[in-house]
Tab-separated table of C-alpha atoms and ligand atoms in Angstrom:
chain	number	residue	atom	x	y	z
A	1	MET	CA	30.321	66.388	73.299
A	2	ILE	CA	26.791	66.720	71.890
A	3	THR	CA	26.725	67.059	68.103
A	4	GLN	CA	24.225	69.564	66.719
A	5	ILE	CA	22.928	69.652	63.124
A	6	LEU	CA	21.818	73.117	61.958
A	7	ASP	CA	20.442	74.323	58.635
A	8	SER	CA	22.703	76.779	56.871
A	9	THR	CA	21.227	80.078	58.024
A	10	ARG	CA	22.981	83.338	58.781
A	11	ASP	CA	22.899	82.531	62.527
A	12	SER	CA	24.253	79.005	62.182
A	13	LEU	CA	27.087	80.222	59.951
A	14	SER	CA	28.046	82.831	62.566
A	15	HIS	CA	27.982	80.056	65.159
A	16	ALA	CA	30.293	77.930	62.960
A	17	ALA	CA	32.655	80.894	62.538
A	18	GLU	CA	32.635	81.412	66.313
A	19	LEU	CA	33.549	77.741	66.915
A	20	LEU	CA	36.390	78.088	64.411
A	21	LYS	CA	37.803	80.946	66.462
A	22	GLN	CA	37.734	78.666	69.511
A	23	TRP	CA	39.861	76.079	67.595
A	24	GLU	CA	36.904	73.734	67.225
A	25	VAL	CA	36.227	71.442	64.254
A	26	VAL	CA	32.974	71.887	62.295
A	27	ALA	CA	31.430	69.727	59.523
A	28	PHE	CA	30.451	71.738	56.493
A	29	PRO	CA	29.402	70.943	52.898
A	30	THR	CA	31.346	71.740	49.754
A	31	GLU	CA	30.262	71.016	46.185
A	32	THR	CA	32.026	67.612	46.308
A	33	ILE	CA	31.437	66.150	49.773
A	34	TYR	CA	31.066	67.253	53.394
A	35	GLY	CA	34.323	67.961	55.195
A	36	LEU	CA	35.584	68.779	58.693
A	37	PHE	CA	37.245	72.139	58.782
A	38	ALA	CA	39.642	73.941	61.068
A	39	LYS	CA	42.241	76.648	60.551
A	40	ALA	CA	44.957	75.130	58.355
A	41	THR	CA	47.692	77.152	60.038
A	42	ASP	CA	46.746	76.272	63.599
A	43	GLU	CA	48.421	73.097	64.874
A	44	ASP	CA	46.010	72.538	67.778
A	45	ALA	CA	42.930	72.891	65.593
A	46	VAL	CA	44.376	70.602	62.909
A	47	ARG	CA	45.265	68.005	65.563
A	48	LYS	CA	41.561	67.929	66.516
A	49	ILE	CA	40.669	67.017	62.920
A	50	PHE	CA	43.042	64.047	62.990
A	51	LEU	CA	41.569	62.937	66.320
A	52	ALA	CA	37.934	63.292	65.204
A	53	LYS	CA	38.560	61.305	62.012
A	54	ASN	CA	40.930	58.784	63.576
A	55	ARG	CA	43.209	59.666	60.673
A	56	PRO	CA	46.828	58.475	60.403
A	57	ALA	CA	49.207	61.419	60.987
A	58	ASP	CA	51.039	60.859	57.689
A	59	ASN	CA	47.899	61.396	55.584
A	60	PRO	CA	47.978	65.125	54.716
A	61	LEU	CA	45.019	67.514	54.484
A	62	ILE	CA	43.913	69.794	51.653
A	63	VAL	CA	44.179	73.536	52.345
A	64	HIS	CA	41.103	75.393	51.086
A	65	VAL	CA	41.235	79.057	50.040
A	66	ALA	CA	38.494	81.558	49.193
A	67	ASP	CA	40.303	83.395	46.429
A	68	ILE	CA	42.995	82.586	43.849
A	69	ARG	CA	45.055	85.491	45.187
A	70	ASP	CA	45.285	83.745	48.582
A	71	ILE	CA	47.155	80.732	47.195
A	72	ALA	CA	50.506	82.540	47.269
A	73	GLN	CA	50.300	82.853	51.071
A	74	TYR	CA	50.405	79.084	51.496
A	75	ALA	CA	52.096	77.609	48.412
A	76	VAL	CA	54.537	78.375	45.623
A	77	VAL	CA	53.147	78.467	42.091
A	78	GLU	CA	56.269	77.501	40.182
A	79	ASN	CA	55.381	77.679	36.505
A	80	GLU	CA	52.934	78.854	33.857
A	81	LEU	CA	51.272	75.487	33.535
A	82	GLN	CA	50.287	75.456	37.213
A	83	GLU	CA	49.030	79.023	36.750
A	84	LEU	CA	46.980	77.885	33.752
A	85	LEU	CA	45.397	74.975	35.679
A	86	ILE	CA	44.533	77.292	38.576
A	87	ASP	CA	43.094	79.859	36.212
A	88	LYS	CA	40.947	77.354	34.298
A	89	LEU	CA	39.851	75.001	37.083
A	90	MET	CA	39.516	77.027	40.281
A	91	PRO	CA	37.026	77.411	41.828
A	92	GLY	CA	35.865	73.840	41.225
A	93	PRO	CA	36.171	70.166	42.178
A	94	PHE	CA	39.916	70.316	41.571
A	95	THR	CA	42.949	70.138	43.900
A	96	LEU	CA	46.543	70.960	42.976
A	97	VAL	CA	49.704	69.787	44.783
A	98	LEU	CA	52.245	72.622	45.122
A	99	PRO	CA	55.447	73.247	47.144
A	100	LYS	CA	54.375	74.494	50.571
A	101	LYS	CA	55.298	77.694	52.361
A	102	ASP	CA	56.446	77.728	56.010
A	103	ILE	CA	53.183	79.225	57.276
A	104	VAL	CA	51.530	75.790	56.713
A	105	PRO	CA	52.520	73.603	59.693
A	106	ASP	CA	53.965	70.124	59.123
A	107	ILE	CA	51.022	68.476	60.868
A	108	THR	CA	48.709	69.762	58.087
A	109	THR	CA	50.836	68.310	55.281
A	110	GLY	CA	51.909	65.081	56.983
A	111	TRP	CA	55.496	66.398	57.019
A	112	LEU	CA	55.607	66.597	53.196
A	113	SER	CA	57.282	69.557	51.477
A	114	THR	CA	54.161	69.997	49.343
A	115	VAL	CA	50.621	71.131	50.117
A	116	CYS	CA	47.337	70.406	48.351
A	117	ILE	CA	45.377	73.571	47.485
A	118	ARG	CA	41.678	73.717	46.574
A	119	MET	CA	39.183	76.549	46.088
A	120	PRO	CA	35.641	75.197	46.493
A	121	ASP	CA	32.948	76.243	44.043
A	122	HIS	CA	30.416	76.664	46.817
A	123	VAL	CA	29.407	80.165	47.867
A	124	ILE	CA	28.789	79.380	51.532
A	125	ALA	CA	31.968	77.329	51.828
A	126	ARG	CA	33.994	80.243	50.480
A	127	GLN	CA	32.151	82.688	52.742
A	128	ILE	CA	33.127	80.716	55.860
A	129	ILE	CA	36.794	80.720	54.764
A	130	ARG	CA	36.582	84.503	54.431
A	131	GLU	CA	35.076	84.795	57.896
A	132	ALA	CA	37.862	82.671	59.351
A	133	TRP	CA	40.447	85.005	57.795
A	134	TYR	CA	42.680	82.004	57.126
A	135	ALA	CA	42.696	79.065	54.791
A	136	LEU	CA	40.959	75.988	56.171
A	137	ALA	CA	42.151	72.397	56.307
A	138	TRP	CA	39.114	70.443	55.158
A	139	PRO	CA	39.242	66.649	54.854
A	140	SER	CA	36.181	64.487	54.238
A	141	ALA	CA	33.915	64.317	57.314
A	142	ASN	CA	34.043	60.526	57.660
A	143	LEU	CA	35.973	58.265	60.002
A	144	SER	CA	39.202	57.302	58.284
A	145	GLY	CA	38.644	54.436	55.811
A	146	ARG	CA	34.870	54.879	55.563
A	147	PRO	CA	32.890	56.342	52.633
A	148	SER	CA	32.986	60.140	52.356
A	149	PRO	CA	29.717	61.839	53.328
A	150	SER	CA	27.526	63.572	50.765
A	151	SER	CA	24.786	64.518	53.266
A	152	ALA	CA	24.560	65.804	56.837
A	153	SER	CA	23.004	62.557	58.078
A	154	MET	CA	25.992	60.584	56.751
A	155	VAL	CA	28.288	62.937	58.690
A	156	MET	CA	26.202	62.372	61.829
A	157	HIS	CA	26.580	58.606	61.446
A	158	ASP	CA	30.390	58.857	61.751
A	159	MET	CA	30.865	62.054	63.775
A	160	ASP	CA	28.162	61.916	66.476
A	161	TRP	CA	29.788	62.828	69.843
A	162	ARG	CA	33.062	63.689	68.098
A	163	ILE	CA	32.440	67.279	66.905
A	164	PRO	CA	30.158	70.101	68.127
A	165	LEU	CA	28.435	71.151	64.887
A	166	ILE	CA	27.307	69.908	61.461
A	167	ILE	CA	25.947	72.478	59.001
A	168	ASP	CA	23.298	70.911	56.761
A	169	GLY	CA	23.576	72.060	53.138
A	170	TRP	CA	21.566	69.284	51.473
A	171	ARG	CA	23.124	66.623	49.308
A	172	THR	CA	26.319	67.683	47.585
A	173	LEU	CA	26.392	68.145	43.813
A	174	TYR	CA	29.323	65.900	42.860
A	175	GLY	CA	28.914	63.198	45.536
A	176	ILE	CA	32.598	62.170	45.617
A	177	GLU	CA	35.936	63.842	46.339
A	178	SER	CA	37.753	66.354	44.092
A	179	THR	CA	40.288	65.433	41.389
A	180	VAL	CA	43.820	65.680	42.854
A	181	VAL	CA	46.594	66.613	40.418
A	182	LYS	CA	50.378	67.027	40.656
A	183	LEU	CA	52.647	68.499	38.014
A	184	ASP	CA	56.217	67.219	37.552
A	185	LYS	CA	58.948	68.304	35.188
A	186	ILE	CA	60.105	65.645	32.725
A	187	GLU	CA	63.893	65.373	32.847
A	188	LYS	CA	64.377	63.712	29.466
A	189	THR	CA	61.783	64.562	26.842
A	190	GLU	CA	61.637	61.129	25.188
A	191	VAL	CA	57.819	61.199	25.222
A	192	GLY	CA	57.558	64.103	22.818
A	193	TRP	CA	59.628	67.125	21.844
A	194	ASN	CA	57.343	69.752	23.307
A	195	LYS	CA	56.205	68.007	26.423
A	196	GLN	CA	58.146	69.330	29.381
A	197	TYR	CA	55.733	68.289	32.105
A	198	VAL	CA	53.687	65.355	33.243
A	199	VAL	CA	50.337	66.065	34.869
A	200	LYS	CA	49.719	63.213	37.309
A	201	ILE	CA	46.146	62.458	38.348
A	202	LEU	CA	46.585	61.150	41.912
A	203	ARG	CA	42.836	60.946	42.590
A	204	PRO	CA	40.427	60.987	39.615
A	205	TRP	CA	36.992	62.613	39.430
A	206	PHE	CA	34.895	65.173	37.618
A	207	ILE	CA	37.874	67.009	36.133
A	208	THR	CA	38.970	64.207	33.823
A	209	LYS	CA	42.159	63.229	31.989
A	210	GLU	CA	40.519	64.523	28.798
A	211	ASP	CA	39.656	67.906	30.426
A	212	LEU	CA	43.267	68.266	31.590
A	213	GLU	CA	44.625	67.313	28.146
A	214	ASP	CA	42.457	70.003	26.549
A	215	ILE	CA	43.886	72.587	28.927
A	216	VAL	CA	47.600	71.691	28.785
A	217	GLY	CA	47.629	70.985	25.023
A	218	ASP	CA	51.072	69.967	23.797
A	219	LYS	CA	52.901	71.312	26.833
A	220	ALA	CA	52.413	68.195	28.972
A	221	ILE	CA	51.320	64.598	29.040
A	222	VAL	CA	48.507	63.638	31.394
A	223	GLU	CA	48.630	60.288	33.212
A	224	TYR	CA	46.625	58.438	35.830
A	225	HIS	CA	48.719	57.742	38.943
A	226	ASP	CA	45.915	56.405	41.089
A	227	GLN	CA	46.786	52.715	41.281
A	228	GLY	CA	48.617	50.989	44.136
A	229	VAL	CA	50.802	53.125	46.388
A	230	ASN	CA	51.247	56.476	44.703
A	231	GLU	CA	52.267	59.979	45.696
A	232	SER	CA	48.961	60.649	47.412
A	233	PRO	CA	49.438	59.210	50.912
A	234	GLY	CA	45.686	58.714	51.307
A	235	THR	CA	45.764	55.830	48.843
A	236	ARG	CA	47.923	53.739	51.208
A	237	TYR	CA	44.996	53.295	53.526
A	238	ARG	CA	41.804	51.308	53.244
A	239	HIS	CA	39.325	53.606	51.575
A	240	TYR	CA	35.735	54.218	50.643
A	241	SER	CA	34.400	51.051	52.268
A	242	PRO	CA	31.222	50.204	54.145
A	243	HIS	CA	31.303	47.261	56.600
A	244	ALA	CA	29.915	44.703	54.150
A	245	ARG	CA	31.991	42.564	51.803
A	246	ILE	CA	31.596	44.024	48.295
A	247	MET	CA	31.592	41.981	45.099
A	248	LEU	CA	31.695	43.439	41.620
A	249	LEU	CA	29.337	42.213	38.931
A	250	ASP	CA	31.674	42.662	36.029
A	251	ASP	CA	30.614	45.076	33.339
A	252	ILE	CA	31.849	43.053	30.404
A	253	ASP	CA	29.906	39.821	30.694
A	254	HIS	CA	27.453	40.731	33.477
A	255	ARG	CA	28.699	37.728	35.354
A	256	SER	CA	26.016	35.913	37.230
A	257	PRO	CA	26.040	36.416	41.042
A	258	ASP	CA	25.961	32.657	41.738
A	259	LEU	CA	29.565	32.344	40.549
A	260	LEU	CA	30.634	34.576	43.416
A	261	LEU	CA	28.681	32.907	46.211
A	262	SER	CA	29.218	29.770	48.234
A	263	ASP	CA	26.258	28.005	49.892
A	264	LYS	CA	26.905	29.557	53.295
A	265	ASP	CA	26.820	33.043	51.756
A	266	LEU	CA	23.226	32.464	50.694
A	267	THR	CA	21.918	33.101	54.197
A	268	LYS	CA	23.757	36.413	54.643
A	269	LYS	CA	21.969	39.752	54.494
A	270	THR	CA	22.561	40.815	50.923
A	271	ALA	CA	22.071	43.986	48.879
A	272	CYS	CA	22.428	44.509	45.155
A	273	ILE	CA	23.338	47.993	43.912
A	274	ALA	CA	22.730	48.391	40.185
A	275	THR	CA	21.723	50.966	37.608
A	276	LYS	CA	18.043	51.362	36.801
A	277	GLU	CA	18.710	49.724	33.445
A	278	PHE	CA	20.042	46.467	34.987
A	279	LEU	CA	18.323	46.233	38.375
A	280	GLY	CA	15.539	44.007	36.997
A	281	HIS	CA	18.068	41.688	35.353
A	282	TYR	CA	19.937	41.137	38.629
A	283	SER	CA	16.735	40.897	40.697
A	284	ALA	CA	15.573	37.989	38.558
A	285	GLN	CA	18.914	36.204	39.032
A	286	PHE	CA	18.814	36.669	42.814
A	287	ASP	CA	15.199	35.504	42.957
A	288	LYS	CA	16.257	32.175	41.452
A	289	LEU	CA	19.298	31.893	43.689
A	290	HIS	CA	18.054	32.924	47.098
A	291	GLN	CA	14.624	31.324	47.078
A	292	ASN	CA	13.377	32.245	50.569
A	293	TYR	CA	15.964	34.862	51.430
A	294	GLY	CA	15.184	38.289	49.974
A	295	VAL	CA	17.929	40.409	48.463
A	296	LEU	CA	17.565	44.146	48.872
A	297	THR	CA	17.876	45.820	45.474
A	298	MET	CA	19.038	49.435	45.419
A	299	PRO	CA	18.986	51.677	42.327
A	300	LEU	CA	22.261	53.550	41.838
A	301	GLY	CA	20.906	55.831	39.102
A	302	SER	CA	20.844	55.686	35.342
A	303	ARG	CA	23.776	54.472	33.246
A	304	TYR	CA	23.190	57.701	31.275
A	305	ASN	CA	23.415	59.988	34.317
A	306	LEU	CA	26.864	60.101	35.897
A	307	LEU	CA	26.103	62.660	38.617
A	308	GLU	CA	23.033	60.728	39.746
A	309	CYS	CA	25.190	57.595	40.202
A	310	ALA	CA	28.001	59.552	41.898
A	311	GLN	CA	25.587	61.188	44.337
A	312	SER	CA	24.103	57.864	45.386
A	313	LEU	CA	27.162	55.603	45.607
A	314	TYR	CA	28.380	56.576	49.093
A	315	GLN	CA	24.788	57.208	50.253
A	316	LEU	CA	23.852	53.616	49.403
A	317	TYR	CA	26.975	52.268	51.107
A	318	ALA	CA	25.913	54.222	54.227
A	319	THR	CA	22.378	52.826	54.008
A	320	CYS	CA	23.813	49.296	53.821
A	321	ASP	CA	25.689	49.958	57.077
A	322	ILE	CA	22.530	51.206	58.794
A	323	LEU	CA	20.689	48.036	57.679
A	324	TRP	CA	23.556	45.723	58.769
A	325	ILE	CA	23.983	44.376	55.251
A	326	GLU	CA	26.735	41.728	55.199
A	327	GLN	CA	27.434	41.478	51.483
A	328	ILE	CA	26.878	43.872	48.601
A	329	PHE	CA	26.869	43.086	44.894
A	330	ILE	CA	27.511	46.109	42.732
A	331	GLU	CA	27.232	46.461	38.982
A	332	GLY	CA	30.396	47.384	37.095
A	333	LEU	CA	30.145	50.689	35.194
A	334	PRO	CA	31.935	51.993	32.094
A	335	GLU	CA	35.560	52.731	32.863
A	336	HIS	CA	36.372	55.500	30.402
A	337	GLY	CA	36.177	59.306	30.340
A	338	VAL	CA	34.186	60.886	33.089
A	339	TRP	CA	33.004	57.455	34.380
A	340	TYR	CA	36.568	56.347	35.155
A	341	ALA	CA	36.576	57.938	38.599
A	342	LEU	CA	33.387	56.279	39.760
A	343	MET	CA	34.753	52.837	38.928
A	344	ASN	CA	38.007	53.847	40.650
A	345	ARG	CA	36.027	54.356	43.902
A	346	ILE	CA	34.019	51.153	43.410
A	347	ARG	CA	37.161	49.100	42.722
A	348	LYS	CA	38.819	50.495	45.860
A	349	SER	CA	35.838	49.476	47.966
A	350	VAL	CA	35.829	46.007	46.379
A	351	SER	CA	39.497	45.197	46.650
A	352	HIS	CA	39.738	46.257	50.287
A	353	SER	CA	36.679	44.506	51.611
B	1	TXA	O1	36.610	67.160	47.528
B	1	TXA	C1	37.535	67.202	48.358
B	1	TXA	O2	38.734	67.299	48.021
B	1	TXA	C2	37.136	67.120	49.840
B	1	TXA	C3	36.348	68.399	50.210
B	1	TXA	C4	35.933	68.448	51.656
B	1	TXA	O3	37.085	69.531	49.854
B	1	TXA	N1	38.281	66.930	50.677
B	1	TXA	C5	38.951	65.731	50.735
B	1	TXA	O4	40.007	65.693	51.630
B	1	TXA	O5	38.637	64.761	50.057
B	1	TXA	P1	40.650	64.324	52.165
B	1	TXA	O6	41.571	64.763	53.247
B	1	TXA	O7	39.577	63.370	52.501
B	1	TXA	O8	41.520	63.802	50.951
B	1	TXA	C6	42.733	64.459	50.611
B	1	TXA	C7	43.559	63.579	49.727
B	1	TXA	C8	44.169	62.420	50.496
B	1	TXA	O9	44.177	61.261	49.663
B	1	TXA	C9	45.591	62.912	50.759
B	1	TXA	O10	46.518	61.857	50.909
B	1	TXA	C10	45.876	63.727	49.509
B	1	TXA	O11	44.652	64.374	49.218
B	1	TXA	N2	46.913	64.747	49.759
B	1	TXA	C11	46.855	65.773	50.640
B	1	TXA	N3	48.003	66.498	50.608
B	1	TXA	C12	48.798	65.910	49.670
B	1	TXA	C13	50.100	66.178	49.141
B	1	TXA	N4	50.831	67.205	49.611
B	1	TXA	N5	50.586	65.373	48.166
B	1	TXA	C14	49.851	64.350	47.677
B	1	TXA	N6	48.602	64.044	48.126
B	1	TXA	C15	48.094	64.800	49.107
B	2	MG	MG1	38.932	61.474	52.742
């Protein structure tokens, strides 16, 4: 199947909507990353997504709606706190796990009794959901285990010959995937008299622990649940990785790269991804170390500009693949507040390489 890339014009959007009606899978941008969409309630269409991505069947998909009022068709909003989170954070880079309704087939939710719901903050993305008349399953448009795409060319790299159409909507604003949150009731309230719920962050990003704490106030505690095997099946699989081996240059002591390299590694094709503030520092170290072998240095962005770094992380990983880079050194970033999620993605790519 030939894969076409089209700019997002009125005609190309009609074409995408037409393909949807024929149970085809189309790649389309959201404000976080590009995803592959198909009707969430149609088993055959959803099966095509799993095939195109080579995705394990037990890794469920997020159901995307165009309007808050549509959520009730697909999921049960059980309490006021879930209502509050929906009200404050949708549309946006935020996904909420809720009990699922029967209309959502098991294949979409990996046979779980819950479903992830998201309402993208992207006018064209919402328009295409409206045209489909149904909610859309919309996972990242990468092959399973590879970095999520934040541009149409990254989608093409993984999806060429696998899907009929990619709609090009430029680089995405947030660069990495939405924050995924689940709310559970606390049986015994030993953590605090008023706190009846725990808000679990299964996948961190732009909506941070601090943002969620501001919203829920004293009604709930907010915790990260993104380490090891957690309730988000996606975390069981290798994630966010390019082909190269990735080594972290630790943030605390700016450990020198030579401690991480053996002599035979010195001849490998190497890249160094670092912030503008530290790129020169690392370049000088590599110059001493590699002598005749050049190391490709790649600026991630500024340590003072989170979105710039988030937008480039997966892009740079993709570039390293195109250039057949064998090993990547990457600078460690701050690990608090809104930066936490970026280091979460970097650590996942490091530990699994
Ligand atoms: O930003 C995003 O969320 C993007 C754009 C395209 O909307 N979508 C996305 O989908 O990242 P995907 O399929 O690549 O990641 C969905 C994550 C996976 O880790 C999956 O395991 C988890 O959400 N997930 C889906 N349904 C779940 C459920 N019922 N309970 C817990 N985790 C769930
Ligand atoms: Mg994904």
